[in-house]
Structures are given as C-alpha cells and as structure tokens.
mmCIF file with all atom_site columns, C-alpha atoms in Angstrom:
data_model
loop_
_atom_site.group_PDB
_atom_site.id
_atom_site.type_symbol
_atom_site.label_atom_id
_atom_site.label_alt_id
_atom_site.label_comp_id
_atom_site.label_asym_id
_atom_site.label_entity_id
_atom_site.label_seq_id
_atom_site.pdbx_PDB_ins_code
_atom_site.Cartn_x
_atom_site.Cartn_y
_atom_site.Cartn_z
_atom_site.occupancy
_atom_site.B_iso_or_equiv
_atom_site.pdbx_formal_charge
_atom_site.auth_seq_id
_atom_site.auth_comp_id
_atom_site.auth_asym_id
_atom_site.auth_atom_id
_atom_site.pdbx_PDB_model_num
ATOM 1   C CA . UNK H 1 1   ? -3.562  9.747   -9.968  1.00 0.00 ? 1   UNK H CA 1
ATOM 2   C CA . UNK H 1 2   ? -7.157  8.899   -9.240  1.00 0.00 ? 2   UNK H CA 1
ATOM 3   C CA . UNK H 1 3   ? -8.806  9.742   -5.913  1.00 0.00 ? 3   UNK H CA 1
ATOM 4   C CA . UNK H 1 4   ? -9.153  6.083   -4.879  1.00 0.00 ? 4   UNK H CA 1
ATOM 5   C CA . UNK H 1 5   ? -5.435  5.355   -5.275  1.00 0.00 ? 5   UNK H CA 1
ATOM 6   C CA . UNK H 1 6   ? -4.532  8.578   -3.466  1.00 0.00 ? 6   UNK H CA 1
ATOM 7   C CA . UNK H 1 7   ? -6.744  7.556   -0.526  1.00 0.00 ? 7   UNK H CA 1
ATOM 8   C CA . UNK H 1 8   ? -5.271  4.025   -0.457  1.00 0.00 ? 8   UNK H CA 1
ATOM 9   C CA . UNK H 1 9   ? -1.768  5.490   -0.341  1.00 0.00 ? 9   UNK H CA 1
ATOM 10  C CA . UNK H 1 10  ? -2.690  7.888   2.471   1.00 0.00 ? 10  UNK H CA 1
ATOM 11  C CA . UNK H 1 11  ? -4.291  5.170   4.563   1.00 0.00 ? 11  UNK H CA 1
ATOM 12  C CA . UNK H 1 12  ? -1.483  2.673   3.962   1.00 0.00 ? 12  UNK H CA 1
ATOM 13  C CA . UNK H 1 13  ? 1.051   5.302   5.085   1.00 0.00 ? 13  UNK H CA 1
ATOM 14  C CA . UNK H 1 14  ? -0.978  5.790   8.263   1.00 0.00 ? 14  UNK H CA 1
ATOM 15  C CA . UNK H 1 15  ? -0.919  2.027   8.880   1.00 0.00 ? 15  UNK H CA 1
ATOM 16  C CA . UNK H 1 16  ? 2.823   1.937   8.234   1.00 0.00 ? 16  UNK H CA 1
ATOM 17  C CA . UNK H 1 17  ? 3.313   4.925   10.575  1.00 0.00 ? 17  UNK H CA 1
ATOM 18  C CA . UNK H 1 18  ? 5.071   6.921   7.866   1.00 0.00 ? 18  UNK H CA 1
ATOM 19  C CA . UNK H 1 19  ? 5.934   10.350  9.271   1.00 0.00 ? 19  UNK H CA 1
ATOM 20  C CA . UNK H 1 20  ? 5.798   13.573  7.295   1.00 0.00 ? 20  UNK H CA 1
ATOM 21  C CA . UNK H 1 21  ? 3.804   12.344  4.304   1.00 0.00 ? 21  UNK H CA 1
ATOM 22  C CA . UNK H 1 22  ? 3.504   15.242  1.848   1.00 0.00 ? 22  UNK H CA 1
ATOM 23  C CA . UNK H 1 23  ? 1.343   15.428  -1.269  1.00 0.00 ? 23  UNK H CA 1
ATOM 24  C CA . UNK H 1 24  ? 3.143   17.025  -4.217  1.00 0.00 ? 24  UNK H CA 1
ATOM 25  C CA . UNK H 1 25  ? 0.320   18.131  -6.485  1.00 0.00 ? 25  UNK H CA 1
ATOM 26  C CA . UNK H 1 26  ? 2.516   19.006  -9.444  1.00 0.00 ? 26  UNK H CA 1
ATOM 27  C CA . UNK H 1 27  ? 4.051   15.522  -9.419  1.00 0.00 ? 27  UNK H CA 1
ATOM 28  C CA . UNK H 1 28  ? 0.835   13.764  -8.366  1.00 0.00 ? 28  UNK H CA 1
ATOM 29  C CA . UNK H 1 29  ? 2.701   11.761  -5.720  1.00 0.00 ? 29  UNK H CA 1
ATOM 30  C CA . UNK H 1 30  ? 3.455   11.478  -2.015  1.00 0.00 ? 30  UNK H CA 1
ATOM 31  C CA . UNK H 1 31  ? 6.867   11.932  -0.416  1.00 0.00 ? 31  UNK H CA 1
ATOM 32  C CA . UNK H 1 32  ? 8.044   11.264  3.095   1.00 0.00 ? 32  UNK H CA 1
ATOM 33  C CA . UNK H 1 33  ? 11.270  11.733  5.029   1.00 0.00 ? 33  UNK H CA 1
ATOM 34  C CA . UNK H 1 34  ? 12.880  8.378   5.702   1.00 0.00 ? 34  UNK H CA 1
ATOM 35  C CA . UNK H 1 35  ? 15.421  8.582   8.549   1.00 0.00 ? 35  UNK H CA 1
ATOM 36  C CA . UNK H 1 36  ? 17.753  6.159   6.749   1.00 0.00 ? 36  UNK H CA 1
ATOM 37  C CA . UNK H 1 37  ? 17.445  7.125   3.085   1.00 0.00 ? 37  UNK H CA 1
ATOM 38  C CA . UNK H 1 38  ? 16.221  10.722  3.183   1.00 0.00 ? 38  UNK H CA 1
ATOM 39  C CA . UNK H 1 39  ? 13.323  11.963  1.085   1.00 0.00 ? 39  UNK H CA 1
ATOM 40  C CA . UNK H 1 40  ? 11.569  9.105   -0.660  1.00 0.00 ? 40  UNK H CA 1
ATOM 41  C CA . UNK H 1 41  ? 8.450   8.704   -2.764  1.00 0.00 ? 41  UNK H CA 1
ATOM 42  C CA . UNK H 1 42  ? 5.651   6.667   -1.112  1.00 0.00 ? 42  UNK H CA 1
ATOM 43  C CA . UNK H 1 43  ? 4.567   4.228   -3.822  1.00 0.00 ? 43  UNK H CA 1
ATOM 44  C CA . UNK H 1 44  ? 3.859   0.734   -2.492  1.00 0.00 ? 44  UNK H CA 1
ATOM 45  C CA . UNK H 1 45  ? 1.503   0.331   -5.454  1.00 0.00 ? 45  UNK H CA 1
ATOM 46  C CA . UNK H 1 46  ? 4.549   0.329   -7.791  1.00 0.00 ? 46  UNK H CA 1
ATOM 47  C CA . UNK H 1 47  ? 7.497   -0.552  -5.551  1.00 0.00 ? 47  UNK H CA 1
ATOM 48  C CA . UNK H 1 48  ? 7.987   -4.198  -4.593  1.00 0.00 ? 48  UNK H CA 1
ATOM 49  C CA . UNK H 1 49  ? 10.213  -3.246  -1.648  1.00 0.00 ? 49  UNK H CA 1
ATOM 50  C CA . UNK H 1 50  ? 7.710   -0.870  -0.063  1.00 0.00 ? 50  UNK H CA 1
ATOM 51  C CA . UNK H 1 51  ? 4.891   -3.323  -0.669  1.00 0.00 ? 51  UNK H CA 1
ATOM 52  C CA . UNK H 1 52  ? 6.878   -6.080  1.015   1.00 0.00 ? 52  UNK H CA 1
ATOM 53  C CA . UNK H 1 53  ? 7.644   -3.839  4.014   1.00 0.00 ? 53  UNK H CA 1
ATOM 54  C CA . UNK H 1 54  ? 3.904   -3.167  4.364   1.00 0.00 ? 54  UNK H CA 1
ATOM 55  C CA . UNK H 1 55  ? 3.217   -6.876  4.157   1.00 0.00 ? 55  UNK H CA 1
ATOM 56  C CA . UNK H 1 56  ? 5.763   -7.743  6.833   1.00 0.00 ? 56  UNK H CA 1
ATOM 57  C CA . UNK H 1 57  ? 4.991   -4.914  9.278   1.00 0.00 ? 57  UNK H CA 1
ATOM 58  C CA . UNK H 1 58  ? 1.229   -5.406  9.086   1.00 0.00 ? 58  UNK H CA 1
ATOM 59  C CA . UNK H 1 59  ? 1.466   -9.212  9.000   1.00 0.00 ? 59  UNK H CA 1
ATOM 60  C CA . UNK H 1 60  ? -0.469  -9.476  5.748   1.00 0.00 ? 60  UNK H CA 1
ATOM 61  C CA . UNK H 1 61  ? -0.774  -13.012 4.440   1.00 0.00 ? 61  UNK H CA 1
ATOM 62  C CA . UNK H 1 62  ? -1.450  -13.784 0.786   1.00 0.00 ? 62  UNK H CA 1
ATOM 63  C CA . UNK H 1 63  ? -2.809  -16.656 -1.274  1.00 0.00 ? 63  UNK H CA 1
ATOM 64  C CA . UNK H 1 64  ? -1.926  -16.756 -4.945  1.00 0.00 ? 64  UNK H CA 1
ATOM 65  C CA . UNK H 1 65  ? -4.444  -18.583 -7.118  1.00 0.00 ? 65  UNK H CA 1
ATOM 66  C CA . UNK H 1 66  ? -4.657  -18.995 -10.877 1.00 0.00 ? 66  UNK H CA 1
ATOM 67  C CA . UNK H 1 67  ? -6.977  -16.028 -11.394 1.00 0.00 ? 67  UNK H CA 1
ATOM 68  C CA . UNK H 1 68  ? -6.810  -13.949 -8.228  1.00 0.00 ? 68  UNK H CA 1
ATOM 69  C CA . UNK H 1 69  ? -4.721  -12.990 -5.246  1.00 0.00 ? 69  UNK H CA 1
ATOM 70  C CA . UNK H 1 70  ? -6.194  -12.863 -1.764  1.00 0.00 ? 70  UNK H CA 1
ATOM 71  C CA . UNK H 1 71  ? -4.552  -10.801 0.950   1.00 0.00 ? 71  UNK H CA 1
ATOM 72  C CA . UNK H 1 72  ? -5.660  -10.704 4.555   1.00 0.00 ? 72  UNK H CA 1
ATOM 73  C CA . UNK H 1 73  ? -4.628  -9.495  7.988   1.00 0.00 ? 73  UNK H CA 1
ATOM 74  C CA . UNK H 1 74  ? -6.142  -11.841 10.542  1.00 0.00 ? 74  UNK H CA 1
ATOM 75  C CA . UNK H 1 75  ? -9.857  -12.087 9.923   1.00 0.00 ? 75  UNK H CA 1
ATOM 76  C CA . UNK H 1 76  ? -10.589 -8.344  9.908   1.00 0.00 ? 76  UNK H CA 1
ATOM 77  C CA . UNK H 1 77  ? -9.113  -6.982  6.677   1.00 0.00 ? 77  UNK H CA 1
ATOM 78  C CA . UNK H 1 78  ? -9.255  -8.731  3.336   1.00 0.00 ? 78  UNK H CA 1
ATOM 79  C CA . UNK H 1 79  ? -8.768  -7.929  -0.349  1.00 0.00 ? 79  UNK H CA 1
ATOM 80  C CA . UNK H 1 80  ? -9.225  -9.994  -3.498  1.00 0.00 ? 80  UNK H CA 1
ATOM 81  C CA . UNK H 1 81  ? -7.563  -8.761  -6.690  1.00 0.00 ? 81  UNK H CA 1
ATOM 82  C CA . UNK H 1 82  ? -7.889  -10.399 -10.101 1.00 0.00 ? 82  UNK H CA 1
ATOM 83  C CA . UNK H 1 83  ? -4.620  -11.227 -11.810 1.00 0.00 ? 83  UNK H CA 1
ATOM 84  C CA . UNK H 1 84  ? -4.303  -9.552  -15.185 1.00 0.00 ? 84  UNK H CA 1
ATOM 85  C CA . UNK H 1 85  ? -1.114  -9.374  -17.220 1.00 0.00 ? 85  UNK H CA 1
ATOM 86  C CA . UNK H 1 86  ? 1.049   -8.557  -14.184 1.00 0.00 ? 86  UNK H CA 1
ATOM 87  C CA . UNK H 1 87  ? 0.793   -10.861 -11.153 1.00 0.00 ? 87  UNK H CA 1
ATOM 88  C CA . UNK H 1 88  ? 3.273   -8.727  -9.186  1.00 0.00 ? 88  UNK H CA 1
ATOM 89  C CA . UNK H 1 89  ? 1.095   -5.631  -9.686  1.00 0.00 ? 89  UNK H CA 1
ATOM 90  C CA . UNK H 1 90  ? -1.942  -7.586  -8.492  1.00 0.00 ? 90  UNK H CA 1
ATOM 91  C CA . UNK H 1 91  ? -0.011  -8.681  -5.389  1.00 0.00 ? 91  UNK H CA 1
ATOM 92  C CA . UNK H 1 92  ? 1.059   -5.098  -4.624  1.00 0.00 ? 92  UNK H CA 1
ATOM 93  C CA . UNK H 1 93  ? -2.524  -3.895  -5.051  1.00 0.00 ? 93  UNK H CA 1
ATOM 94  C CA . UNK H 1 94  ? -3.927  -6.579  -2.739  1.00 0.00 ? 94  UNK H CA 1
ATOM 95  C CA . UNK H 1 95  ? -1.372  -5.726  -0.039  1.00 0.00 ? 95  UNK H CA 1
ATOM 96  C CA . UNK H 1 96  ? -2.080  -1.998  -0.499  1.00 0.00 ? 96  UNK H CA 1
ATOM 97  C CA . UNK H 1 97  ? -5.827  -2.517  -0.098  1.00 0.00 ? 97  UNK H CA 1
ATOM 98  C CA . UNK H 1 98  ? -5.414  -4.480  3.130   1.00 0.00 ? 98  UNK H CA 1
ATOM 99  C CA . UNK H 1 99  ? -2.921  -1.930  4.474   1.00 0.00 ? 99  UNK H CA 1
ATOM 100 C CA . UNK H 1 100 ? -5.412  0.842   3.692   1.00 0.00 ? 100 UNK H CA 1
ATOM 101 C CA . UNK H 1 101 ? -8.095  -1.039  5.635   1.00 0.00 ? 101 UNK H CA 1
ATOM 102 C CA . UNK H 1 102 ? -5.735  -1.189  8.616   1.00 0.00 ? 102 UNK H CA 1
ATOM 103 C CA . UNK H 1 103 ? -5.038  2.547   8.254   1.00 0.00 ? 103 UNK H CA 1
ATOM 104 C CA . UNK H 1 104 ? -8.764  3.242   8.144   1.00 0.00 ? 104 UNK H CA 1
ATOM 105 C CA . UNK H 1 105 ? -9.193  1.508   11.499  1.00 0.00 ? 105 UNK H CA 1
ATOM 106 C CA . UNK H 1 106 ? -6.484  3.792   12.924  1.00 0.00 ? 106 UNK H CA 1
ATOM 107 C CA . UNK H 1 107 ? -8.237  6.995   11.754  1.00 0.00 ? 107 UNK H CA 1
#
C-alpha cells in the first residue's frame, strides 16, 4: 500500500470516528473493532458498503459525469476523480478523498 492511500484511510477513519484503528504491517492494512460485527478491515477504497457509510455519515454528495466523478461535502471539501475502467472504483476514491479532507480538518 502506498503512503498516500494509507494516509487517506487514516484520515477517513478519523472522520468516520472509527475507534481502535490498528495498522497491520505484515498485511499492509488497517483493522478496527466494530461493536456489531467484531474485528473488520477498514477498506472504503475497495468496499462499496464502507464507502457508502462514509458518504452518508459525512453527507458527501456526488455528480457522475461521462469522464469524471465529483464528490463534495458542502463547499469546503471537494474531489474530482477521472473514470477509468471501473466507475465504482472512481466513486469510492472520490468519496474517500473527501472523507480524508474532513478527517484532516478534525486533526
């Protein structure tokens, strides 16, 4: 996992108020203790469900164009991601980037 993605995941977890986020270096991933499901991997960059929960909790709106996806939270946080072969991945990335911007404000 590259340093940028790791930082986006950390900041998005902060915005989502995820408790007990733990970096597992050998697996190159984050885990947290979910009160309902137990130990779970934090991966809103790959998991539609986690991405959607970020979007709903942080009130992130999106606009889907032909070539790009725009995500924004009010007028303060914004991300524009080009759509490649996978529009869903672009949507998750746009939501993750806005969530990370919200988490950065909370630092």
